[in-house]
PDB file of C-alpha atoms in Angstrom:
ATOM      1  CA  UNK P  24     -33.753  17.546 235.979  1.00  0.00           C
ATOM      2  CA  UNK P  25     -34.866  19.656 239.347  1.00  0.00           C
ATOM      3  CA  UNK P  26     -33.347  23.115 239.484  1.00  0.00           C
ATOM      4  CA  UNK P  27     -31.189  23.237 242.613  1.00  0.00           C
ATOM      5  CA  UNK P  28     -33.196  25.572 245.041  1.00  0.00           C
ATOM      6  CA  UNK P  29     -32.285  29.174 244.842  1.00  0.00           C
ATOM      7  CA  UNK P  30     -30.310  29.874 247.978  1.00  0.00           C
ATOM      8  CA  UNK P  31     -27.964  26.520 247.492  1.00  0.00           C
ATOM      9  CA  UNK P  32     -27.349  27.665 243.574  1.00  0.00           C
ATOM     10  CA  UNK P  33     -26.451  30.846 244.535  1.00  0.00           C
ATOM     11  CA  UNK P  34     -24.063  29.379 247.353  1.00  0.00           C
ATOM     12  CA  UNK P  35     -22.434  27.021 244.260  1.00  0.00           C
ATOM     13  CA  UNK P  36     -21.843  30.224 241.841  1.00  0.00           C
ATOM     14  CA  UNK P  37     -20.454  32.470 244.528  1.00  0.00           C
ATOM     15  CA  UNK P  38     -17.430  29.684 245.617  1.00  0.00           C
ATOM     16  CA  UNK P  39     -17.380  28.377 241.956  1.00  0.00           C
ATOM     17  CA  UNK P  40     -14.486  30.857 241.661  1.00  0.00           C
ATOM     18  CA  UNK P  41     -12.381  28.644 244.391  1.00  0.00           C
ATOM     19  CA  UNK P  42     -12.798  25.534 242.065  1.00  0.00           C
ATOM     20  CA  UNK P  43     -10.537  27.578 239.365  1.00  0.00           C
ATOM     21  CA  UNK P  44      -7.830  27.731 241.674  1.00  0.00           C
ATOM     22  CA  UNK P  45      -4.957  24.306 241.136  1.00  0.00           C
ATOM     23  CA  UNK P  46      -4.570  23.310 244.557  1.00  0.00           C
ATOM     24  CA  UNK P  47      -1.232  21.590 245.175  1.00  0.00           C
ATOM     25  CA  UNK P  48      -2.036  18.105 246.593  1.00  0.00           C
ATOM     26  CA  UNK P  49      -2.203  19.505 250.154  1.00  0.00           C
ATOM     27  CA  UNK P  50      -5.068  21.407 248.823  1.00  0.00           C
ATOM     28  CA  UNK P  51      -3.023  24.258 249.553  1.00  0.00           C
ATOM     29  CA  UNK P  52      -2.101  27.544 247.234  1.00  0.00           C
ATOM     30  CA  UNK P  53       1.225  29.723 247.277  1.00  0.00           C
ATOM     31  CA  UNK P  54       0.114  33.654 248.226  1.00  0.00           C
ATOM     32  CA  UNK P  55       2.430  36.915 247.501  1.00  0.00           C
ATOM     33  CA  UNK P  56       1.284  39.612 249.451  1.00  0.00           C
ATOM     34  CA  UNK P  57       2.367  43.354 247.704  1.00  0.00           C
ATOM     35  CA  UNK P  58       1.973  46.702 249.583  1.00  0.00           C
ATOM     36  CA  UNK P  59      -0.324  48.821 247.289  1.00  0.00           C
ATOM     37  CA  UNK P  60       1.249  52.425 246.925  1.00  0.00           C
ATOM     38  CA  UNK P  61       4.844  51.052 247.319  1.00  0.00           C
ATOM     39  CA  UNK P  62       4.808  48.154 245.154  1.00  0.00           C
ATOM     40  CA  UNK P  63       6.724  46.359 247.972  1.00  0.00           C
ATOM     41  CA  UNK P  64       6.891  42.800 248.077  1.00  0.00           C
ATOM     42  CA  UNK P  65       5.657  41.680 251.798  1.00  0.00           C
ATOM     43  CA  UNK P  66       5.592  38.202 252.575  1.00  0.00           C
ATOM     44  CA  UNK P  67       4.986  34.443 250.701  1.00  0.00           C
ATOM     45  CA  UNK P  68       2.365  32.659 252.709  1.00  0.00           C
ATOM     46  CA  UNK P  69       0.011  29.509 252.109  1.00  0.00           C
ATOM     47  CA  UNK P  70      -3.739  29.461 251.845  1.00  0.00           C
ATOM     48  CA  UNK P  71      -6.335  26.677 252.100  1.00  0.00           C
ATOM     49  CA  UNK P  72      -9.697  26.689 250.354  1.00  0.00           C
ATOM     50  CA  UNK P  73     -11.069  28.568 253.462  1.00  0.00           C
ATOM     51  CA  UNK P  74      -8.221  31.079 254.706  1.00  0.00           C
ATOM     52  CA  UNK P  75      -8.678  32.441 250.764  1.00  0.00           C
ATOM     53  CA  UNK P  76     -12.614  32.173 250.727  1.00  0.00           C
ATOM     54  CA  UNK P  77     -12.100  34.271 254.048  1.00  0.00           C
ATOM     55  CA  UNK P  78      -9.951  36.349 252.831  1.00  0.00           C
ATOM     56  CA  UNK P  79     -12.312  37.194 250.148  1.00  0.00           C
ATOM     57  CA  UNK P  80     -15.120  37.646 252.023  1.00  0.00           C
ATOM     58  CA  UNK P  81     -13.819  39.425 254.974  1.00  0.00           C
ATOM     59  CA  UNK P  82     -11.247  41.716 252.806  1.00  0.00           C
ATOM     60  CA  UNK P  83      -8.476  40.544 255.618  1.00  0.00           C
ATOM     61  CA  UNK P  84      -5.916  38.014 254.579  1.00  0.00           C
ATOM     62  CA  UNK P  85      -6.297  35.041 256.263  1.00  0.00           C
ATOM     63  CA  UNK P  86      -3.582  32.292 255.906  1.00  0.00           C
ATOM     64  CA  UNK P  87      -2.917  28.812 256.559  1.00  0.00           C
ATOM     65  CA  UNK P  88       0.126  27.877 259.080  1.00  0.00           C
ATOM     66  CA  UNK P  89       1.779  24.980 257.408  1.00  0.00           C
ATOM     67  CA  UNK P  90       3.925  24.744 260.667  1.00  0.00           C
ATOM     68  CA  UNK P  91       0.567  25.567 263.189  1.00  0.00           C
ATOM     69  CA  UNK P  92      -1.810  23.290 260.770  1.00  0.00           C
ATOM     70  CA  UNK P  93      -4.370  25.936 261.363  1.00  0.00           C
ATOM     71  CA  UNK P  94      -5.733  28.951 259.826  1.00  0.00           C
ATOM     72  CA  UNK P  95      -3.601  31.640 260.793  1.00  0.00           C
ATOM     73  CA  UNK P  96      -5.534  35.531 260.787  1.00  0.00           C
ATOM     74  CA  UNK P  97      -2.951  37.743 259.827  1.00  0.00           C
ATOM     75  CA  UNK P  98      -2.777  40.363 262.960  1.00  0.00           C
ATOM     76  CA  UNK P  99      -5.025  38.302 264.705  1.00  0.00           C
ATOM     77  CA  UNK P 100      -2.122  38.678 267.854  1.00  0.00           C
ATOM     78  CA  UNK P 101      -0.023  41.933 266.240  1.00  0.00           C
ATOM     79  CA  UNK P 102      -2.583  44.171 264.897  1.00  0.00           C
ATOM     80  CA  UNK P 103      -0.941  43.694 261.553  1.00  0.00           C
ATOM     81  CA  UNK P 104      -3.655  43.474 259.460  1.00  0.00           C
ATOM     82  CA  UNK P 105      -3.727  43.293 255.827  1.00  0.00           C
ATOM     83  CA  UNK P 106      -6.487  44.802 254.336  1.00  0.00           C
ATOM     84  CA  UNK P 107      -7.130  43.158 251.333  1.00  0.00           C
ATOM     85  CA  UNK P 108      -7.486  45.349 247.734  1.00  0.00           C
ATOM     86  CA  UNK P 109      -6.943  42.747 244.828  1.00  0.00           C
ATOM     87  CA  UNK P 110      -6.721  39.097 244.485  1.00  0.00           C
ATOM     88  CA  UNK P 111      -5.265  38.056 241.487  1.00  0.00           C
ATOM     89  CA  UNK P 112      -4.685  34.811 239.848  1.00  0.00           C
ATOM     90  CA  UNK P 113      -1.604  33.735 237.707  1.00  0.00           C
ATOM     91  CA  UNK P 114      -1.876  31.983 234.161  1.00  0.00           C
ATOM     92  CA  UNK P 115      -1.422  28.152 235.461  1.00  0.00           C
ATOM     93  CA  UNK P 116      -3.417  29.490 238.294  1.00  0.00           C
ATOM     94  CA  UNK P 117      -1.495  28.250 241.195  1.00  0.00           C
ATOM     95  CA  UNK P 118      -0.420  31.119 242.398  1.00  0.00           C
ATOM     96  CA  UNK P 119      -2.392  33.723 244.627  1.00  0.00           C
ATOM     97  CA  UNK P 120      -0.828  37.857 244.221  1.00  0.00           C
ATOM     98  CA  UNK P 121      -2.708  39.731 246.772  1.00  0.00           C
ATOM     99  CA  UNK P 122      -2.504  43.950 246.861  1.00  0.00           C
ATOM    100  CA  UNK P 123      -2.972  45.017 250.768  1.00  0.00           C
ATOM    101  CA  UNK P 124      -3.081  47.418 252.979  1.00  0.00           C
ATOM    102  CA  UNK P 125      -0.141  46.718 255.668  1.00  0.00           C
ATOM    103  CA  UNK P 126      -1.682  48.102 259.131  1.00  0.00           C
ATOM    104  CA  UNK P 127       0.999  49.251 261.508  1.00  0.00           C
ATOM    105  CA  UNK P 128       3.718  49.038 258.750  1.00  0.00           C
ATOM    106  CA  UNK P 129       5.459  45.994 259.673  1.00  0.00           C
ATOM    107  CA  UNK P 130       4.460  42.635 258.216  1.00  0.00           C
ATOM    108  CA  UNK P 131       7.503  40.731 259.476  1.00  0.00           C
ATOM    109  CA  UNK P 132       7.634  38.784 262.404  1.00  0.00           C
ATOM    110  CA  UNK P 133      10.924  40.024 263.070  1.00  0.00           C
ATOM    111  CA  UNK P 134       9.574  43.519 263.287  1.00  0.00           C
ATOM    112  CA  UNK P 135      10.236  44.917 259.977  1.00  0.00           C
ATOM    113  CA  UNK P 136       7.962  46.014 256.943  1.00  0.00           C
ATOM    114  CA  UNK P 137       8.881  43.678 254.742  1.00  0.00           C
ATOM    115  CA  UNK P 138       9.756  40.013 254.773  1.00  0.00           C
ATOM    116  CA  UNK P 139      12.521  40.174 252.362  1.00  0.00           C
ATOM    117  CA  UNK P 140      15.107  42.019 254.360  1.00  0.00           C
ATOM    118  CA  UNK P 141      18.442  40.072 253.067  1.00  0.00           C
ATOM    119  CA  UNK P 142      20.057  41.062 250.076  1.00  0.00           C
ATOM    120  CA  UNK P 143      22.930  39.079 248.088  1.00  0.00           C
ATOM    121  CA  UNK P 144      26.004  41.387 247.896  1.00  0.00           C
ATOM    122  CA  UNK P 145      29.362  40.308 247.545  1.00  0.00           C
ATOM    123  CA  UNK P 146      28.110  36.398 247.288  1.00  0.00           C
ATOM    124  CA  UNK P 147      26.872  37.517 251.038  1.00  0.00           C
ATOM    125  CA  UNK P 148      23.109  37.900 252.720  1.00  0.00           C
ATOM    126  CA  UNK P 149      22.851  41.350 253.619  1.00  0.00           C
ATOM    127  CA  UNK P 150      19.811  43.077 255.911  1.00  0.00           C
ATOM    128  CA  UNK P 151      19.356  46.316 254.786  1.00  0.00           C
ATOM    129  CA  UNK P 152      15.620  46.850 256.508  1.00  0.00           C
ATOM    130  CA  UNK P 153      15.879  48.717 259.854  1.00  0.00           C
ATOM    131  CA  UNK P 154      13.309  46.620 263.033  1.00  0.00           C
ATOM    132  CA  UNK P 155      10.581  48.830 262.984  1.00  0.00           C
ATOM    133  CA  UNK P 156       9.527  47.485 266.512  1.00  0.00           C
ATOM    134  CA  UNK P 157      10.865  44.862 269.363  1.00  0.00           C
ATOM    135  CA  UNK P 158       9.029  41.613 267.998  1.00  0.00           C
ATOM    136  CA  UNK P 159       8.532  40.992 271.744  1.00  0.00           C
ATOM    137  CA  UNK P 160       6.391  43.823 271.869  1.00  0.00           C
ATOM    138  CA  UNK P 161       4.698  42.941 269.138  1.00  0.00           C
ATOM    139  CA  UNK P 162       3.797  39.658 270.367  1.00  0.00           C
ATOM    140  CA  UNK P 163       2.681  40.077 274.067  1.00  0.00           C
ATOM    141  CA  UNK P 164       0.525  36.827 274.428  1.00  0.00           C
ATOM    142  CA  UNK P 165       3.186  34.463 273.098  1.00  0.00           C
TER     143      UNK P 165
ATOM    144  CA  UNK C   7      43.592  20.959 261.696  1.00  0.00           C
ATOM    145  CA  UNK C   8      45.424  22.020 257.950  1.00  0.00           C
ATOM    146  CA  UNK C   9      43.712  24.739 256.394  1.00  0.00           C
ATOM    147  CA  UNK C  10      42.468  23.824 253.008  1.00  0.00           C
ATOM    148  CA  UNK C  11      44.620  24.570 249.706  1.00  0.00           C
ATOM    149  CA  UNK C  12      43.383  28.362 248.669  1.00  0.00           C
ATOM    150  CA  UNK C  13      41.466  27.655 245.842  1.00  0.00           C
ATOM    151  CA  UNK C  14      39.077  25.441 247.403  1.00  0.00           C
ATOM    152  CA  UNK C  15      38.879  27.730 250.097  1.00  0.00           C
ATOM    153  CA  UNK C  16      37.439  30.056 248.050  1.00  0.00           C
ATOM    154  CA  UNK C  17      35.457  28.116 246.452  1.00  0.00           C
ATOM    155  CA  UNK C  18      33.677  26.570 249.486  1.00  0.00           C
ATOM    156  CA  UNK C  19      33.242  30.752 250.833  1.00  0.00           C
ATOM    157  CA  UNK C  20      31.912  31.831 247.379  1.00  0.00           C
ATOM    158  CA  UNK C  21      29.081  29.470 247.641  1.00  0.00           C
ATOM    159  CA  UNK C  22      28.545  29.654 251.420  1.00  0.00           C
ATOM    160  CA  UNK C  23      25.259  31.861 250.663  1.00  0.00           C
ATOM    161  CA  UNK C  24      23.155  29.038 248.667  1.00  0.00           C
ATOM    162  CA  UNK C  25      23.622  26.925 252.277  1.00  0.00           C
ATOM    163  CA  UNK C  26      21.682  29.777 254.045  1.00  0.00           C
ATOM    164  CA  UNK C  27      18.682  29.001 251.825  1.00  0.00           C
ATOM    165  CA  UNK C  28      16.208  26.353 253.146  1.00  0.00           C
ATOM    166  CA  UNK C  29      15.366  24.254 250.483  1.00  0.00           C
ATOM    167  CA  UNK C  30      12.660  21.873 249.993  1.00  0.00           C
ATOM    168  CA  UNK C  31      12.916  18.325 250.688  1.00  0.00           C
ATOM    169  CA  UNK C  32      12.925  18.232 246.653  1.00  0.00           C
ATOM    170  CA  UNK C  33      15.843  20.418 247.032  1.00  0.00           C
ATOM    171  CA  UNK C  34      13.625  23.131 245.555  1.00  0.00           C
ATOM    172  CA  UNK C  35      12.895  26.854 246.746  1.00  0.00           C
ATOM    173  CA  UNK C  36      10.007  29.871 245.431  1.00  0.00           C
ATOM    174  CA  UNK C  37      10.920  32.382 243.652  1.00  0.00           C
ATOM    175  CA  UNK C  38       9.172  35.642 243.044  1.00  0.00           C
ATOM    176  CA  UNK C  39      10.186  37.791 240.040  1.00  0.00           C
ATOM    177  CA  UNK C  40       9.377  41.461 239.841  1.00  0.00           C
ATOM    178  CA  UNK C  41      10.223  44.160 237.852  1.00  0.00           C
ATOM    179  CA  UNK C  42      12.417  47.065 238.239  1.00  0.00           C
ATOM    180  CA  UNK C  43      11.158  50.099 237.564  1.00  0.00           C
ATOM    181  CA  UNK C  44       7.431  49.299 237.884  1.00  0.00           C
ATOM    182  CA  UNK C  45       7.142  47.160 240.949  1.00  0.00           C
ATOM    183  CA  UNK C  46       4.996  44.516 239.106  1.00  0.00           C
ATOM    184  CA  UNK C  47       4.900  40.879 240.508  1.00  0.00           C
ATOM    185  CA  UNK C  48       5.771  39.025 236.921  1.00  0.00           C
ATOM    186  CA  UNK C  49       5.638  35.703 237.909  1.00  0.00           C
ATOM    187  CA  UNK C  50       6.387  32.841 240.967  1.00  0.00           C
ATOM    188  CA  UNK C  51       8.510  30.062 239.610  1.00  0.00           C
ATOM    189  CA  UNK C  52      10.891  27.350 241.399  1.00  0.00           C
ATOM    190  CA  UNK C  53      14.730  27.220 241.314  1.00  0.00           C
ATOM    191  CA  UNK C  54      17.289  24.241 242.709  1.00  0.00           C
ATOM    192  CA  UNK C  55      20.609  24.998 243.782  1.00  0.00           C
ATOM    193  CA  UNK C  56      21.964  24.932 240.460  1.00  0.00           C
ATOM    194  CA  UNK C  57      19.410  27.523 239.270  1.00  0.00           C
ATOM    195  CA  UNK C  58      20.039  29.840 241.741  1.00  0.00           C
ATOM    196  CA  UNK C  59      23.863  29.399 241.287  1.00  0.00           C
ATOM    197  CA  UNK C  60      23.656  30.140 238.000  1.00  0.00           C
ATOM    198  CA  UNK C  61      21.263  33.228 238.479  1.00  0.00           C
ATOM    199  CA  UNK C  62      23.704  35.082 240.392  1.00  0.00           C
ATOM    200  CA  UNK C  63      26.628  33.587 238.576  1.00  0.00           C
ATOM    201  CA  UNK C  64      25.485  34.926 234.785  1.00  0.00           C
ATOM    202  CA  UNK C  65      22.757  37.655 235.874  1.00  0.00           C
ATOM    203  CA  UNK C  66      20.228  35.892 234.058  1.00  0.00           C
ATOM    204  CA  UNK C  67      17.475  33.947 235.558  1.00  0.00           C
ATOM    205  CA  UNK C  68      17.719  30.332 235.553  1.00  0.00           C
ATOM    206  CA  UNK C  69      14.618  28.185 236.620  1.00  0.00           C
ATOM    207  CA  UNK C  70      14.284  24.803 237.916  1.00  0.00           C
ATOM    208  CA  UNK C  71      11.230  23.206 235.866  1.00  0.00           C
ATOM    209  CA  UNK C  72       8.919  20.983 237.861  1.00  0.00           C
ATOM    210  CA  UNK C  73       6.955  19.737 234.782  1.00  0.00           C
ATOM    211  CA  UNK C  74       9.890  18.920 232.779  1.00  0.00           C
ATOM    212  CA  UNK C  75      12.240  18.274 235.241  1.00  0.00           C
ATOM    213  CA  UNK C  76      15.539  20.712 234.583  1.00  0.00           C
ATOM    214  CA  UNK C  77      16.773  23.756 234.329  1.00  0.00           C
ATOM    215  CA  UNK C  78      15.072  26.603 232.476  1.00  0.00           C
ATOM    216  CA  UNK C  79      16.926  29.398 231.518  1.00  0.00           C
ATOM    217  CA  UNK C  80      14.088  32.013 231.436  1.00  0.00           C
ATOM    218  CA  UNK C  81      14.069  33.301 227.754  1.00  0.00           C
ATOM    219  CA  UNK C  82      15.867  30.668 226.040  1.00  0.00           C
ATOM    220  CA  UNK C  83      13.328  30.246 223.621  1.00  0.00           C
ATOM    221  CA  UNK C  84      11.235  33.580 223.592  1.00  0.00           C
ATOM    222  CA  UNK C  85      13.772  35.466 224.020  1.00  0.00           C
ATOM    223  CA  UNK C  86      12.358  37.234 226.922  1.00  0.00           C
ATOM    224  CA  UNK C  87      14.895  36.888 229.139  1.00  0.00           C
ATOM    225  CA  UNK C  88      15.103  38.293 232.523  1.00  0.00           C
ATOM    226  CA  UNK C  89      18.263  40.539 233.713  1.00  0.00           C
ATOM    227  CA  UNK C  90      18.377  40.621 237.691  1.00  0.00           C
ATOM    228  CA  UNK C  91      18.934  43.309 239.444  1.00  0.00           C
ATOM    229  CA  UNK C  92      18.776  42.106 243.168  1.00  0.00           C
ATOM    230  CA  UNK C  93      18.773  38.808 244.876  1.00  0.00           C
ATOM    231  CA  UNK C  94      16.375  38.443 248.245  1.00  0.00           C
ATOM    232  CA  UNK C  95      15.802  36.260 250.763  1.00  0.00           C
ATOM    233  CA  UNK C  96      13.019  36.495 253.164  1.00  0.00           C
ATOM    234  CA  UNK C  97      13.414  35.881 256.863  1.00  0.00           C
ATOM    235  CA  UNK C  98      12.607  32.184 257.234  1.00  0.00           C
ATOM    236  CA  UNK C  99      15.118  31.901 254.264  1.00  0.00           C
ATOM    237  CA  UNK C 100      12.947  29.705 252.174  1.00  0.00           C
ATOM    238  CA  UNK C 101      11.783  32.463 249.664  1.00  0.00           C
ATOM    239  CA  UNK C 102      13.706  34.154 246.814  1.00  0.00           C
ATOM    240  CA  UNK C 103      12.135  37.301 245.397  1.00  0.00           C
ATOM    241  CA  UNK C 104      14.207  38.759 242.208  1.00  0.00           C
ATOM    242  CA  UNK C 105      14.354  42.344 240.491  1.00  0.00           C
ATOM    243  CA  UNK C 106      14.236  42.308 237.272  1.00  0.00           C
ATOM    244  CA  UNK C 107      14.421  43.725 233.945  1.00  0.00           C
ATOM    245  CA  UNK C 108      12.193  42.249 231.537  1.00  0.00           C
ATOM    246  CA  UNK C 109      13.552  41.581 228.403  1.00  0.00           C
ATOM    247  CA  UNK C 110      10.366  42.053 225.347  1.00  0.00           C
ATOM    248  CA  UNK C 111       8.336  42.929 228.130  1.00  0.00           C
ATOM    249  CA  UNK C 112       6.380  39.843 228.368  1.00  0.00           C
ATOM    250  CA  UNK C 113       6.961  37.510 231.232  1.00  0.00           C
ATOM    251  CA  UNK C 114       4.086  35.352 230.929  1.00  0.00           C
ATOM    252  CA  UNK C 115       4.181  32.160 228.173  1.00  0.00           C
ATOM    253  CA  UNK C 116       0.006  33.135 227.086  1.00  0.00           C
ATOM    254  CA  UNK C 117       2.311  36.660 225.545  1.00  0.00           C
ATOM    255  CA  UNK C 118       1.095  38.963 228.437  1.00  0.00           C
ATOM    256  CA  UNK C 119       3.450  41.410 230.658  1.00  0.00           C
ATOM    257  CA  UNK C 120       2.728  39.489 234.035  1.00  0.00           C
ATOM    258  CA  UNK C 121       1.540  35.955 235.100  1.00  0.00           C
ATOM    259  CA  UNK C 122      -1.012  37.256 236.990  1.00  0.00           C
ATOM    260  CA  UNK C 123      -3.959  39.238 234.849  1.00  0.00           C
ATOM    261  CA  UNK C 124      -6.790  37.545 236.072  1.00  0.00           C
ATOM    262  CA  UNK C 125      -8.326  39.568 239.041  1.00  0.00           C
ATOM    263  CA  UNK C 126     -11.288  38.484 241.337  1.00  0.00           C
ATOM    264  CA  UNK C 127     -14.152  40.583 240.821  1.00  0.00           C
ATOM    265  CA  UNK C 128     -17.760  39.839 242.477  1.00  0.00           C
ATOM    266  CA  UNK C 129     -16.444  35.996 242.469  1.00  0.00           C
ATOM    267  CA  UNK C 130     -15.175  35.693 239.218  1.00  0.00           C
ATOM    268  CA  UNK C 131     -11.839  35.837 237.417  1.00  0.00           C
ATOM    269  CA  UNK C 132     -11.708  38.937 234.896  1.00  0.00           C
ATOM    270  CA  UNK C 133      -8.816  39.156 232.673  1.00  0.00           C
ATOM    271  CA  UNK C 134      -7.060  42.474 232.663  1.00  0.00           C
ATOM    272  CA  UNK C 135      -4.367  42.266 230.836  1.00  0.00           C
ATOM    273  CA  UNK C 136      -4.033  42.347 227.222  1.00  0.00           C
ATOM    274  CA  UNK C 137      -1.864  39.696 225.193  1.00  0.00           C
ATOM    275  CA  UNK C 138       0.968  41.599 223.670  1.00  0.00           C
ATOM    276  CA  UNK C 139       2.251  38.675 221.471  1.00  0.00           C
ATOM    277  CA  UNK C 140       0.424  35.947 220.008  1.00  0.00           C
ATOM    278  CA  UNK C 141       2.546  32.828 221.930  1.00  0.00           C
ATOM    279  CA  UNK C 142       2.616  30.769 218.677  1.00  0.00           C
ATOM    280  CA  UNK C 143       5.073  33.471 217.244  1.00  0.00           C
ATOM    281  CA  UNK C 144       6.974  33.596 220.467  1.00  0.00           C
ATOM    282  CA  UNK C 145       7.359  29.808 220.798  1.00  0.00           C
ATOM    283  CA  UNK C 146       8.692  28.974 217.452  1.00  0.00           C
ATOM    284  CA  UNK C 147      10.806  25.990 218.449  1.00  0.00           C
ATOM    285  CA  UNK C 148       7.967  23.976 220.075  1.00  0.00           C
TER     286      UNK C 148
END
């Protein structure tokens, strides 16, 4: 048997880490984004094989818009960047936990820092996150 | 129009909140668990109605399995239950993220504190997390 030439067996171990990844039958994987520093939980997104291998290589997290059906570059229109410090896989490894950097503060489209802005209280959804900025400001081309 | 009797009333208020989530079309929604205290991600797992119902209602999460198909009261057999602090919802109200307290300190079935101890590092998975409990002794029952 031929030894694959260098540059394609190199380009098979560096993505062989993607083939460890379960993708659900959409080839898609679920993604938590955490703050580092505060520990905050930011947003649940989807990746495909690419928007992770991007995100890996780029050290931006790039998603996939289930309701777009394209890759969707985090910021790419706000600014709001994540930059990327860990990717981590879980134990069934399914599930993507990425530690970022949240540019600008804000990684809701509504304008606040944090996705998960309603708390049960009182069998009741309560926001208790302050809009950090108009979301129409934030998104000026759409 | 009659108003309804006063105990259905009730009823139908109390559980007003679980019609603000947007389920799956398996009736299903994600759920991220983190703990109190440190701010780690511990694991993403799936609850139906019933699970999250029963969450709030006892304090004590409740999973929906999607391997074996019902409920899965998080520590049943381990022990390691999980206490919740706080209930969230994100903003497009299909996301749950819980605070927890983690009962044994071990969220993860391989024995370890979190789900997620495997960390990409130049393109492969490292472990980082030790095993705090040999699952065989935690799983006695199965």
């Amino acid at each position: 048997m031929q030894a694959a030439p260098p540059a394609l067996e190199e380009d098979i171990m560096s993505e062989s880490w993607l083939n460890k990844v379960n993708w659900t039958h959409d080839g898609l994987v679920p993604v938590i984004a955490q703050e580092t520093g505060t520990g905050k939980v930011l947003m649940f997104a989807w990746m495909d094989r690419e928007a992770l291998r991007l995100t890996a290589e780029t050290g931006q997290a790039v998603y996939w818009s289930r309701s777009r059906k394209k890759l969707w570059r985090k910021g790419e229109e706000s600014g709001h960047v994540q930059k990327v410090h860990n990717i981590r896989l879980d134990c069934d490894e399914d599930v993507i936990l990425l530690t970022v950097e949240q540019l600008g503060g804000i990684a809701c489209h509504t304008g606040r820092h944090t996705c998960f802005f309603q708390k049960l209280q009182d069998n009741q959804w309560v926001t208790d996150e302050p809009v950090l900025k108009n979301p129409e400001e934030i998104y000026r081309h759409e």
